[in-house]
mmCIF file of C-alpha atoms and ligand atoms in Angstrom:
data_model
loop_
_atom_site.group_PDB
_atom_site.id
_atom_site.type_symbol
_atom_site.label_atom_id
_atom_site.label_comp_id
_atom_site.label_asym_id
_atom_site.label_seq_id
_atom_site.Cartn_x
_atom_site.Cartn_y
_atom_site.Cartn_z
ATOM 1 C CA UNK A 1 -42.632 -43.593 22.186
ATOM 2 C CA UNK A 2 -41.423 -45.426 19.232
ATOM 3 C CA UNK A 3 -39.217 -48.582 19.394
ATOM 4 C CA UNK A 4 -35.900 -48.336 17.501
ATOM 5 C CA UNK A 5 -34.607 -51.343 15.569
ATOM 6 C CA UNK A 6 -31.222 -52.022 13.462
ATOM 7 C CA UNK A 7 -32.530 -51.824 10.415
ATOM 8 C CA UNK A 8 -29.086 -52.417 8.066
ATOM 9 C CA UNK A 9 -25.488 -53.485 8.722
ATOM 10 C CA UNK A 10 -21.874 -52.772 7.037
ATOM 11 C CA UNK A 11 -18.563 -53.445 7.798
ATOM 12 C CA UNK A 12 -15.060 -52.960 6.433
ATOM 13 C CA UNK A 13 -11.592 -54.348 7.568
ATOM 14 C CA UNK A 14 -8.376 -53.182 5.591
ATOM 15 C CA UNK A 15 -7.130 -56.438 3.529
ATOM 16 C CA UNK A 16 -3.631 -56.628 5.278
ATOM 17 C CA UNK A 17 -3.120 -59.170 8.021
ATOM 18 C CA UNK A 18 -0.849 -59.663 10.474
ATOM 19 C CA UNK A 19 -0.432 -63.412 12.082
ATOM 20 C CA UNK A 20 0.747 -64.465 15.391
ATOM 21 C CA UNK A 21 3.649 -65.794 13.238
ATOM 22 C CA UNK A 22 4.379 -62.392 12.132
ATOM 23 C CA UNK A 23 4.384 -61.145 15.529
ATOM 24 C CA UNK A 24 6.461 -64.125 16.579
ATOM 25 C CA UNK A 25 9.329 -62.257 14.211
ATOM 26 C CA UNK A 26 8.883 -58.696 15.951
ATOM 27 C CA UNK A 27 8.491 -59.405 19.582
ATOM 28 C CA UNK A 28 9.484 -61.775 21.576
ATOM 29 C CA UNK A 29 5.775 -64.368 21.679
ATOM 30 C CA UNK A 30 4.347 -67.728 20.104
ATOM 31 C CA UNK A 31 1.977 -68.750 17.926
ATOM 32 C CA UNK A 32 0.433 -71.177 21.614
ATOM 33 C CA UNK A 33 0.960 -68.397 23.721
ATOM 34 C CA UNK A 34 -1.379 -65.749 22.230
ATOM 35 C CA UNK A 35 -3.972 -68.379 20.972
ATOM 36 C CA UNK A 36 -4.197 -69.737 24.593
ATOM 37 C CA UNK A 37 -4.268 -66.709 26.406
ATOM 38 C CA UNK A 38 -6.448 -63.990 24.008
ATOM 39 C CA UNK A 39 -7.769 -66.697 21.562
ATOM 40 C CA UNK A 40 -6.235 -64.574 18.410
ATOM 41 C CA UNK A 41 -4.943 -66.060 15.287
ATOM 42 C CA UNK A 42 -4.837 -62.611 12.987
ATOM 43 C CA UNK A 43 -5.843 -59.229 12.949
ATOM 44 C CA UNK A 44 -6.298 -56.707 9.908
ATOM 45 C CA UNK A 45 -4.082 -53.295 9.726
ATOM 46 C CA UNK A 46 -4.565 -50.420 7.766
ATOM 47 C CA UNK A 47 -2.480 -49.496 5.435
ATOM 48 C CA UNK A 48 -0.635 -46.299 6.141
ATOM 49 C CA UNK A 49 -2.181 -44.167 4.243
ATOM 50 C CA UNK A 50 -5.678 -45.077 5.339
ATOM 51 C CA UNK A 51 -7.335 -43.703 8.552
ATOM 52 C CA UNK A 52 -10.252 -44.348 10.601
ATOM 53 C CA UNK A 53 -12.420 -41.978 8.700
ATOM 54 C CA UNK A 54 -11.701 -43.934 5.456
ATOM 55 C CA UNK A 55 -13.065 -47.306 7.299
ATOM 56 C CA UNK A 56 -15.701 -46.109 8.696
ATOM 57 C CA UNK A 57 -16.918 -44.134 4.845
ATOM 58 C CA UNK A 58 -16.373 -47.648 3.722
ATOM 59 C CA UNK A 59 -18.344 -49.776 6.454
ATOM 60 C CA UNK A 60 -21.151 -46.611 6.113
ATOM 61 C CA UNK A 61 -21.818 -47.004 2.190
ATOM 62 C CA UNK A 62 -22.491 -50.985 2.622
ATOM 63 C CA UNK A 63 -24.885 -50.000 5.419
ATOM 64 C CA UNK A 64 -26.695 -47.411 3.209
ATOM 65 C CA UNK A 65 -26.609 -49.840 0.215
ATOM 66 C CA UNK A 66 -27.727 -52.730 2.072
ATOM 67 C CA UNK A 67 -30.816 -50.307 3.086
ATOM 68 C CA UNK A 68 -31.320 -48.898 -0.293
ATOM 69 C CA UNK A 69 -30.920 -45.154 0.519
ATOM 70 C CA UNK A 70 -28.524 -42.083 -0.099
ATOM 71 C CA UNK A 71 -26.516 -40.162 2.792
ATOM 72 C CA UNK A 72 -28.473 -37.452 2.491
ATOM 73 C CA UNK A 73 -31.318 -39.459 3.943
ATOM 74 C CA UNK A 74 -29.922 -39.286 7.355
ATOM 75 C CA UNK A 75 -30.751 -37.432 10.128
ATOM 76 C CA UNK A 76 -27.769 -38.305 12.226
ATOM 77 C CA UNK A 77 -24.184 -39.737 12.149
ATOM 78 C CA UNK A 78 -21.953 -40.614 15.514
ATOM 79 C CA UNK A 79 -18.724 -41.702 14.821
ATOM 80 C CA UNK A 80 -18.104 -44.435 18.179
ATOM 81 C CA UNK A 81 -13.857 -44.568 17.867
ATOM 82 C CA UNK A 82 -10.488 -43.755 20.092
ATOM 83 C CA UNK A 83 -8.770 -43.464 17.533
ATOM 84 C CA UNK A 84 -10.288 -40.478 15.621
ATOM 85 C CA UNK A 85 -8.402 -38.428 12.273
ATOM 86 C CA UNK A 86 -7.951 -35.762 14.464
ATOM 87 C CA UNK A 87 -8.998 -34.064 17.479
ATOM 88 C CA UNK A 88 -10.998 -32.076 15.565
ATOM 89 C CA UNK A 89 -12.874 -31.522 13.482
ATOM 90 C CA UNK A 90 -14.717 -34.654 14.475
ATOM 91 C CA UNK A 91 -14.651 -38.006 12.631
ATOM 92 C CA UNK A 92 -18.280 -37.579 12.051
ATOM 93 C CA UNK A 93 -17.681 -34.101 10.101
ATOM 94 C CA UNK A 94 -14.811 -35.537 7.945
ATOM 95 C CA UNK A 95 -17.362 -38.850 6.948
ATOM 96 C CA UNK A 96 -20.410 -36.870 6.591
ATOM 97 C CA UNK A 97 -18.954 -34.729 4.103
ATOM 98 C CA UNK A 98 -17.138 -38.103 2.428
ATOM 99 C CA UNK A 99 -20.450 -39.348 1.975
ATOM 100 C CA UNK A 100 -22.188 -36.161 0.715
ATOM 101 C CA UNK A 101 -24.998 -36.578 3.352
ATOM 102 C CA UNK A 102 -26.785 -33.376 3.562
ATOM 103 C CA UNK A 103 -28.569 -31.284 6.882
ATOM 104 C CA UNK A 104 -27.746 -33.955 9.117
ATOM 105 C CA UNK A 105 -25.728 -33.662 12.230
ATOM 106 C CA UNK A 106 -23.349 -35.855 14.259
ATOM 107 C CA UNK A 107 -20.409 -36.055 16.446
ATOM 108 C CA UNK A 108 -17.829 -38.288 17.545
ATOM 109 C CA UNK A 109 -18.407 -40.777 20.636
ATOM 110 C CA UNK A 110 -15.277 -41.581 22.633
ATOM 111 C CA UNK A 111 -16.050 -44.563 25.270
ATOM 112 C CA UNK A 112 -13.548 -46.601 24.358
ATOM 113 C CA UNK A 113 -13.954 -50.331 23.833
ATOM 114 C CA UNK A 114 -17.756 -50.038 25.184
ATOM 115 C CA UNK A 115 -18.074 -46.906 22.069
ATOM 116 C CA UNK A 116 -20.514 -48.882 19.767
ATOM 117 C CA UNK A 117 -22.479 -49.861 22.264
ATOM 118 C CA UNK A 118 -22.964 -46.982 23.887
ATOM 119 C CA UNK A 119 -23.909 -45.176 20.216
ATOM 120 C CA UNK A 120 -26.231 -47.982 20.087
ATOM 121 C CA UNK A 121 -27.614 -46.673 22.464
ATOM 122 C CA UNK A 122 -27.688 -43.572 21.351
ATOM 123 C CA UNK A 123 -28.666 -44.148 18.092
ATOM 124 C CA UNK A 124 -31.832 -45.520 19.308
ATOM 125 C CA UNK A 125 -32.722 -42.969 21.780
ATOM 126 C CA UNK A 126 -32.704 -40.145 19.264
ATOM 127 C CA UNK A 127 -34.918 -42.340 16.693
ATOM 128 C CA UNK A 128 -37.418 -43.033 20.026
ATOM 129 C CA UNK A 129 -37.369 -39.875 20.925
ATOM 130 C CA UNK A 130 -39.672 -39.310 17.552
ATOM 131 C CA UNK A 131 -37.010 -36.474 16.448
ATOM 132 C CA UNK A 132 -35.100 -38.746 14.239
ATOM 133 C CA UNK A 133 -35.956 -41.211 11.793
ATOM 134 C CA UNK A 134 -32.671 -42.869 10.345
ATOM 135 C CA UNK A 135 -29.527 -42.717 12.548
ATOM 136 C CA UNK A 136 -25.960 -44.207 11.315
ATOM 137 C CA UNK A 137 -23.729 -44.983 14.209
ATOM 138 C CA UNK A 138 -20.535 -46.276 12.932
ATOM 139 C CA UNK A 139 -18.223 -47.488 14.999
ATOM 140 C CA UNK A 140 -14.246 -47.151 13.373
ATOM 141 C CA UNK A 141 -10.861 -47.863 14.874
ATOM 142 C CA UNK A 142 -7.080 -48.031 13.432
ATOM 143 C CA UNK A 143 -5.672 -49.228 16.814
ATOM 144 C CA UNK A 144 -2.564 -50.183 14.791
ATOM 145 C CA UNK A 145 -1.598 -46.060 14.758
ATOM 146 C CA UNK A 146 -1.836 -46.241 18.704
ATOM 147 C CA UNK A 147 0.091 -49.358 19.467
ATOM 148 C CA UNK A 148 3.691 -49.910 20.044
ATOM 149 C CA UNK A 149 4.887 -53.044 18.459
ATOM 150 C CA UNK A 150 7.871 -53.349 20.117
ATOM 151 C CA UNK A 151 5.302 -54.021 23.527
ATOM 152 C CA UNK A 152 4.357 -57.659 23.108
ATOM 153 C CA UNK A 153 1.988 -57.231 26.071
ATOM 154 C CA UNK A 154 -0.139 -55.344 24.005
ATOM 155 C CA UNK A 155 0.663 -55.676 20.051
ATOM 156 C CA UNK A 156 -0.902 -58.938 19.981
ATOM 157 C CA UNK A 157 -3.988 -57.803 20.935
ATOM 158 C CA UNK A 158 -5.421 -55.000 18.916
ATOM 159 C CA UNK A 159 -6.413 -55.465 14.849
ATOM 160 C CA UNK A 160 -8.208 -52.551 12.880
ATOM 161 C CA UNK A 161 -11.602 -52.502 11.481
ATOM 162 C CA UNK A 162 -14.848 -50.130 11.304
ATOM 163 C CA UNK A 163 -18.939 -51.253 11.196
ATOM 164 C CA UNK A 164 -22.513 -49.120 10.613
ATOM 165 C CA UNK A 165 -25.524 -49.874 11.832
ATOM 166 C CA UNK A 166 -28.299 -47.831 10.459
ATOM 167 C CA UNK A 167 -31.041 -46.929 13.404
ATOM 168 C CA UNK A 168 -34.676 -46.235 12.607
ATOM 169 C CA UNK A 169 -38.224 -46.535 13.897
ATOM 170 C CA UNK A 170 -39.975 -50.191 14.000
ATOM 171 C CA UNK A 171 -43.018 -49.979 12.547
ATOM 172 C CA UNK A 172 -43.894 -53.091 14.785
ATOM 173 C CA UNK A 173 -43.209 -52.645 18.654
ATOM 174 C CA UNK A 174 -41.970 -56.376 18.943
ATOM 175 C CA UNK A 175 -39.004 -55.602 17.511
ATOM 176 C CA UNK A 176 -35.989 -53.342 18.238
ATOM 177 C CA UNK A 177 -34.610 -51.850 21.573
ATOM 178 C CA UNK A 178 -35.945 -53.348 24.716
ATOM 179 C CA UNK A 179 -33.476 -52.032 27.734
ATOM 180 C CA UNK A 180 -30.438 -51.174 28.305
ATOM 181 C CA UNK A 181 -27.909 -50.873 31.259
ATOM 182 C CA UNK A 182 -24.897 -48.721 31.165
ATOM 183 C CA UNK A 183 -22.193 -48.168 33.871
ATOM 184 C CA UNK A 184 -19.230 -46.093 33.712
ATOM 185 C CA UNK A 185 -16.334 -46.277 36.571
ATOM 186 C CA UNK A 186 -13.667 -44.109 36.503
ATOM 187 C CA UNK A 187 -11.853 -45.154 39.521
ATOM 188 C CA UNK A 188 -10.457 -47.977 37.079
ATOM 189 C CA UNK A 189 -9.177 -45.257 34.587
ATOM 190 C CA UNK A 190 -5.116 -45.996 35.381
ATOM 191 C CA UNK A 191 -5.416 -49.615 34.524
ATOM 192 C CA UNK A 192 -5.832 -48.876 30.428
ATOM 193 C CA UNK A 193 -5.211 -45.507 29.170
ATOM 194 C CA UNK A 194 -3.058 -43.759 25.991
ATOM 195 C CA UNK A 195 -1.189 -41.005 29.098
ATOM 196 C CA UNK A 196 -0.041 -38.274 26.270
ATOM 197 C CA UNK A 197 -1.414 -36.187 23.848
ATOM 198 C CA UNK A 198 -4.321 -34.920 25.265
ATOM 199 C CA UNK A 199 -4.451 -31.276 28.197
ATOM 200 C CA UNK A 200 -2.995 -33.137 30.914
ATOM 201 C CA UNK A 201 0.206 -34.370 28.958
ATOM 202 C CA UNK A 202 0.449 -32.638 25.251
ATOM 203 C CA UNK A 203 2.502 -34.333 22.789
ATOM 204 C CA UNK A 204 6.234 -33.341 23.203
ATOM 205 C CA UNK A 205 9.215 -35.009 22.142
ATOM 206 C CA UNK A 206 9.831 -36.651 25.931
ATOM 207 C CA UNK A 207 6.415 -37.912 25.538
ATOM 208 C CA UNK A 208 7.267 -39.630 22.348
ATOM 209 C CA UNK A 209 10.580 -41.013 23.612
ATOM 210 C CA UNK A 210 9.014 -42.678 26.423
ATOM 211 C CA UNK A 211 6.401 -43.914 24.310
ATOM 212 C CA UNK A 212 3.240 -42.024 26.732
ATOM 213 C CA UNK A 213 1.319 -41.820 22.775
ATOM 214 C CA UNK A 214 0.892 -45.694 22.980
ATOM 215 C CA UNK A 215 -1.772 -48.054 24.639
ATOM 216 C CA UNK A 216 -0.706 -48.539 28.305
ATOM 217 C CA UNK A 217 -2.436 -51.799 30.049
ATOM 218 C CA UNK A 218 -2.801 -53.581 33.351
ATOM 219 C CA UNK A 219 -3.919 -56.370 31.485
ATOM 220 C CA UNK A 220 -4.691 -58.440 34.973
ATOM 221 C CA UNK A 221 -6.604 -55.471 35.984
ATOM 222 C CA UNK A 222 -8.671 -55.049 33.020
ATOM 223 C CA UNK A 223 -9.026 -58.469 32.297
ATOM 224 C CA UNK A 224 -10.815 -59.475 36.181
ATOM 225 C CA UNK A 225 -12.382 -56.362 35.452
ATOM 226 C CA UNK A 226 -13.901 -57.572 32.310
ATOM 227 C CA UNK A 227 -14.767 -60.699 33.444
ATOM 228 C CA UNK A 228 -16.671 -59.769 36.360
ATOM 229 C CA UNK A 229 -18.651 -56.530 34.627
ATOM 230 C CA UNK A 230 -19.681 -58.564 31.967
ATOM 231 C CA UNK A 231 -21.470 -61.261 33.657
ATOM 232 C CA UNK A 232 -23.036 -58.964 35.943
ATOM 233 C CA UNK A 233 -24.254 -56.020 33.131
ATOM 234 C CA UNK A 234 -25.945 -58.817 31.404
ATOM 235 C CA UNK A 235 -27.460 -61.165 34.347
ATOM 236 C CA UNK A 236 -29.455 -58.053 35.500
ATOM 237 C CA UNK A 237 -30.255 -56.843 32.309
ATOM 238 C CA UNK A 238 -31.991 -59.967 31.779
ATOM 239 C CA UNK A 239 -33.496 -60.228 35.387
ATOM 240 C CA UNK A 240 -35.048 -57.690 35.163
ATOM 241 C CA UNK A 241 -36.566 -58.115 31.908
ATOM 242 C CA UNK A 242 -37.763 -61.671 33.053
ATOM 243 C CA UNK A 243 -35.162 -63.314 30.528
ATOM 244 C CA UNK A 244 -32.667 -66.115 31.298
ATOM 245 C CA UNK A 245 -29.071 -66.942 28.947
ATOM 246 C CA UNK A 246 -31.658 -69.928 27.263
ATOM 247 C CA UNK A 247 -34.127 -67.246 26.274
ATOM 248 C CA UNK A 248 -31.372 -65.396 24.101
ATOM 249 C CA UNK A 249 -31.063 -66.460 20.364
ATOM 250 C CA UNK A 250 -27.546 -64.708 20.296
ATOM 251 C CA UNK A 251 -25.073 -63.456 22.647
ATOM 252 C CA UNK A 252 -22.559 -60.848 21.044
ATOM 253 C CA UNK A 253 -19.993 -59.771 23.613
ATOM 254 C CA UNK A 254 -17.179 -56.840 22.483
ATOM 255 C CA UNK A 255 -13.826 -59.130 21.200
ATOM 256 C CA UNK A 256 -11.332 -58.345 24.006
ATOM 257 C CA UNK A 257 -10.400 -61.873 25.098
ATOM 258 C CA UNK A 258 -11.542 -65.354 24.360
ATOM 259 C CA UNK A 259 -11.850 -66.081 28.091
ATOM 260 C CA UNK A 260 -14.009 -62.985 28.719
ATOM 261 C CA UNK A 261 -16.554 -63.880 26.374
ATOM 262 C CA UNK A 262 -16.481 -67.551 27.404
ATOM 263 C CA UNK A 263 -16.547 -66.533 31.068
ATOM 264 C CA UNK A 264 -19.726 -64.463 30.539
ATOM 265 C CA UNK A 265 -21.559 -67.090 28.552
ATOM 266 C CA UNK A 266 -20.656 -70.286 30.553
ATOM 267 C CA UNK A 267 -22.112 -68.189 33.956
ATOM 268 C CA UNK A 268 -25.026 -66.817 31.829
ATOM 269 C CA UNK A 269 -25.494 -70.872 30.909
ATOM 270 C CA UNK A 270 -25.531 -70.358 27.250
ATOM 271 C CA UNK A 271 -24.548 -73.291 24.781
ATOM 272 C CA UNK A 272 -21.348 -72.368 22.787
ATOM 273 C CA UNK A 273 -23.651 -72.211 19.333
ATOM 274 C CA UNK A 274 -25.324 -68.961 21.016
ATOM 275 C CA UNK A 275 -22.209 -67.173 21.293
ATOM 276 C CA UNK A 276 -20.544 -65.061 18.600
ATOM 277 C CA UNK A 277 -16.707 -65.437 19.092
ATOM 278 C CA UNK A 278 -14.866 -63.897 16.053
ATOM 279 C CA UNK A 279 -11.791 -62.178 17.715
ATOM 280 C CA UNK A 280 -9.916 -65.604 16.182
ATOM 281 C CA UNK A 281 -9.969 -63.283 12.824
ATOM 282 C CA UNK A 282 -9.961 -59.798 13.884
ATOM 283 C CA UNK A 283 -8.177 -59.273 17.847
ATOM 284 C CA UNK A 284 -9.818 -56.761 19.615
ATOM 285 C CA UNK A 285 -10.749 -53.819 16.950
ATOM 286 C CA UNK A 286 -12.273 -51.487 19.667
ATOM 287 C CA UNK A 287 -15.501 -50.178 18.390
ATOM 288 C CA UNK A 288 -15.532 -52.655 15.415
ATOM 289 C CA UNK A 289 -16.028 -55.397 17.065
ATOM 290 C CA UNK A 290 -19.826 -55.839 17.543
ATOM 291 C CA UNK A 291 -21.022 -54.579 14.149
ATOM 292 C CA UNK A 292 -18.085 -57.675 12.911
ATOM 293 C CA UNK A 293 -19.224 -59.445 15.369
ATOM 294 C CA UNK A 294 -23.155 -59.602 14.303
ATOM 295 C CA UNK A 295 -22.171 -59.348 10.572
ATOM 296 C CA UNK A 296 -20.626 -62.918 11.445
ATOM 297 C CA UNK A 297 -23.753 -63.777 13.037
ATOM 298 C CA UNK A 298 -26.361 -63.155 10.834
ATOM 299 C CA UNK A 299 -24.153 -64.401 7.515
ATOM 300 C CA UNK A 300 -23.638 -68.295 9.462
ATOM 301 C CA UNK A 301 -27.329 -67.978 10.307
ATOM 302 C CA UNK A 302 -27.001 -67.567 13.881
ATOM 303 C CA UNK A 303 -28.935 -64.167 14.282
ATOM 304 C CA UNK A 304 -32.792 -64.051 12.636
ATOM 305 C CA UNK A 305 -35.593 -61.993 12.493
ATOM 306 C CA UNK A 306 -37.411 -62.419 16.207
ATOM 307 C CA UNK A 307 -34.245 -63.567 18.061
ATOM 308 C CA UNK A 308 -33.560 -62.131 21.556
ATOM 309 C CA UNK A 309 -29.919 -60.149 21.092
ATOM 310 C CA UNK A 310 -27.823 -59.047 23.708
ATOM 311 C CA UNK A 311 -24.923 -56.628 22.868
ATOM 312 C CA UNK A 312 -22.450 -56.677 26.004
ATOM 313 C CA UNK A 313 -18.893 -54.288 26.422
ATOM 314 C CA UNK A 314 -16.437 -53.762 28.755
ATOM 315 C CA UNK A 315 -13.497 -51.002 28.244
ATOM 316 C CA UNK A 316 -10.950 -48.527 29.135
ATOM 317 C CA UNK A 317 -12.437 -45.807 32.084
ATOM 318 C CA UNK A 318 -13.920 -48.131 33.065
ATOM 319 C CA UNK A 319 -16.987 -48.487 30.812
ATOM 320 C CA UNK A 320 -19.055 -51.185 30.567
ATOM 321 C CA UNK A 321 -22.935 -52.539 29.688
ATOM 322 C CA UNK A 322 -25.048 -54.623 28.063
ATOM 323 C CA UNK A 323 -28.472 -54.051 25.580
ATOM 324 C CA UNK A 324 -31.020 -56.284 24.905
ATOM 325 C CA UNK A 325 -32.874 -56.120 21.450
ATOM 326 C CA UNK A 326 -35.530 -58.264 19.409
ATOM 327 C CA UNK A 327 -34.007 -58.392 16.318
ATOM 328 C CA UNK A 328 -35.572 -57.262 13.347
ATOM 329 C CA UNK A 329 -34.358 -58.039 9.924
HETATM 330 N N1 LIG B 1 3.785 -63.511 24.607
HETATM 331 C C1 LIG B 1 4.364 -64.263 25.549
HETATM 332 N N2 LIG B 1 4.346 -63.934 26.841
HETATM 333 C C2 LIG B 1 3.694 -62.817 27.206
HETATM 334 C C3 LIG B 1 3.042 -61.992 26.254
HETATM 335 C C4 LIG B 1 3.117 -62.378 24.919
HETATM 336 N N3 LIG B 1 2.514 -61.664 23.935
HETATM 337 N N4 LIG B 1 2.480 -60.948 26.902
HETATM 338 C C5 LIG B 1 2.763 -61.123 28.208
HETATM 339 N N5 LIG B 1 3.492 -62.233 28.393
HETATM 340 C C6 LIG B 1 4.006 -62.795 29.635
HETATM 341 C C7 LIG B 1 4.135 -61.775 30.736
HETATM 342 O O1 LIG B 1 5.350 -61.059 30.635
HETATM 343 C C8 LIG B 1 4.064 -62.649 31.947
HETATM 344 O O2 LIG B 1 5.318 -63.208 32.157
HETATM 345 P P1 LIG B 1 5.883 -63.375 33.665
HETATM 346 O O3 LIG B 1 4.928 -64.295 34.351
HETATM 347 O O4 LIG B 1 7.241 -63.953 33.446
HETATM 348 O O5 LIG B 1 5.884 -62.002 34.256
HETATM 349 C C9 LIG B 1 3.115 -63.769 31.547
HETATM 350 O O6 LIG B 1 3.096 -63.747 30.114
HETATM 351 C C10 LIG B 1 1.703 -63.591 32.055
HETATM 352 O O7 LIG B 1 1.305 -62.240 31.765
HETATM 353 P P2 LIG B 1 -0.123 -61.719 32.141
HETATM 354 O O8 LIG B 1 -0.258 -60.284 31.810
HETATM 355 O O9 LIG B 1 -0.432 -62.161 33.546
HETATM 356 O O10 LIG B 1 -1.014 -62.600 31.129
HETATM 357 P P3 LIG B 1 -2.558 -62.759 31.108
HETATM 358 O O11 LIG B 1 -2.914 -64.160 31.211
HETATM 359 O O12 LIG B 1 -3.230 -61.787 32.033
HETATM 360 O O13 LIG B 1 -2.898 -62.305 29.607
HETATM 361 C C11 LIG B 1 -3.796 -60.405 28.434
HETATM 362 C C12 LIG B 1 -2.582 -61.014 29.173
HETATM 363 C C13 LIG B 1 -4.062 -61.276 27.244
HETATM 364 C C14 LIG B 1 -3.432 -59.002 28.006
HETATM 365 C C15 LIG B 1 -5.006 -60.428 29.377
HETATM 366 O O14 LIG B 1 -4.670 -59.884 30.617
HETATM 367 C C16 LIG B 1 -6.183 -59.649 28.819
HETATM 368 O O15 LIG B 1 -6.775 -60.036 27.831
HETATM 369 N N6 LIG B 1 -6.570 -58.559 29.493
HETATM 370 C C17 LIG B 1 -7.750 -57.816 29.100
HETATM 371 C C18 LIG B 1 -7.520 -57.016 27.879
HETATM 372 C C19 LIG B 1 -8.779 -56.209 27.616
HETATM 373 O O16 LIG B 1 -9.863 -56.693 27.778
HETATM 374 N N7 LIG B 1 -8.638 -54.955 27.268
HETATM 375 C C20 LIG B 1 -9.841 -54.126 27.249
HETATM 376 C C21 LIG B 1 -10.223 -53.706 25.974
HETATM 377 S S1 LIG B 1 -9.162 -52.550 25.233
HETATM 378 C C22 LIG B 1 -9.936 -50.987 25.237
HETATM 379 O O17 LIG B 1 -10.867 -50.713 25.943
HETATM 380 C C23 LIG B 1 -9.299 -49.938 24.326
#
């Protein structure tokens, strides 16, 4: 079986930002209070007229670039985003036919905050499968359009933002996908969830008066969630591959909270340099944040060819897991 490896990287956030000091002005929050408690300073937001598929044709075209081929040399696009164009046709139709890639196939890949990684996944299970040889997963979300910024609870938290990573064989087996772990829990499903719009509650004007189209959170419930999945995804993902937190050249957790990530990587015993924390910039973009998150990375240096990577998520269902990779470029 062939090893898949991340073979090019692109990302794209919308040039508007909002600061805590603008949100200060529309709900009632501080500058201290949001810093100390999420670790966010500013997020980007799309302007209206641009939607998640025009992100995520943006993010795709620095991938292919970076790489140095056309669309049409895919195989395969997934589109990893709650917050598609439309229920249908897919997110993955509407940028595959943006970016003029020909005979390829896709879909869209709805896990919520855990959506990249699980495309990751994916993505690298199709190319090791020996059926595919270059894979885009994009991962693309304008959680502005789904959040209600009169709900300071949740407004503060969510920016917009879309990243590629282009999936393809390693010619070398060091390199690339090593294991994964992946856990999904439904039982937690209540605690974040958008209630309308979908079969069980279709759009309707009651559902837009009591605002059931917006993000609903326990934030308490997701948050000891969080912390606790985390940790545990990625301890036995590494026990069982023999690796400890000193091992790791990078850690790059999904950008929900400043105290998740820090939680995971103080109980995982890895030094603060090891640790990719870039929600200060961006909030919590969904499935944005680990392609941001390892663009970050590998531009200060912090992620080179040969390091150990793990990739860890925790979202709305629940979903959660981690995925350890050599890094190859
Ligand atoms: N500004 C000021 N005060 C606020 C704000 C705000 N923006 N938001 C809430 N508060 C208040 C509350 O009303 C509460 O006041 P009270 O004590 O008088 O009732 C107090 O602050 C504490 O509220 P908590 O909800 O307990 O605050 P907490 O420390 O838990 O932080 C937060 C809230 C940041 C939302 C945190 O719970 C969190 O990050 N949860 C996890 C979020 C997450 O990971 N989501 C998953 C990813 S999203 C996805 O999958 C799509």
């Amino acid at each position: 079986m062939p090893k898949a490896k991340i073979s090019a990287l692109g990302c794209y956030v919308p040039p508007r930002l909002l600061t805590n000091f603008d949100l200060e002005k529309m709900v009632d929050t501080s500058n201290e209070w949001i810093l100390e408690r999420t670790g966010i300073v500013e997020r980007h937001i799309a302007a209206p007229d641009v939607a998640t598929s025009d992100m995520a044709v943006e993010a795709a075209r620095v991938a292919l670039a970076q790489r140095g081929i056309e669309a049409s040399d895919l195989d395969a696009l997934l589109v990893c985003t709650v917050t598609p164009d439309m229920y249908f046709p897919s997110t993955a139709c509407l940028v595959q036919h943006r970016l003029g890639a020909k005979k390829i196939w896709g879909f869209d890949l709805i896990a919520a905050c855990s959506s990249f990684l699980y495309g990751m996944g994916v993505g690298a299970h199709l190319v090791m499968a020996g059926t595919h040889k270059k894979v885009l997963v994009i991962g693309a979300d304008t959680m502005s359009r789904i959040i209600d910024y009169t709900d300071r609870s949740t407004c503060i938290l969510f920016g917009d933002g879309a990243g590629a990573m282009l999936i393809e064989p390693s010619e070398d087996d060091n390199y690339g996908l090593i294991d994964f772990l992946y856990e999904i829990d439904g039982s937690g499903g209540d605690a974040l969830k958008m209630p309308a719009g979908g079969s069980r509650m279709p759009p309707s004007h009651e559902t837009v008066d009591r605002k059931l189209h917006y993000v609903h959170q326990d934030g308490q419930a997701v948050f000891k969630y969080a912390v606790r999945k985390m940790y545990e995804a990625c301890r036995e993902l590494l026990a069982r591959n023999n690796v400890t937190g000193k091992d790791l050249g990078c850690l790059i957790c999904h950008q929900a909270n400043r105290r998740i990530i820090q939680a995971t990587a103080d109980r995982l015993g890895m030094p603060p340099e090891k640790v990719i924390i870039n929600i200060d910039r961006y909030g919590n973009t969904t499935s944005a944040t680990l392609p941001l998150a390892t663009r970050d990375a590998l531009t200060q240096g912090r992620l080179k060819k040969g390091d150990l990577v793990v990739y860890a998520a925790v979202g709305a269902g629940f979903t959660a897991g981690a995925s350890l990779w050599r890094w190859a470029y």
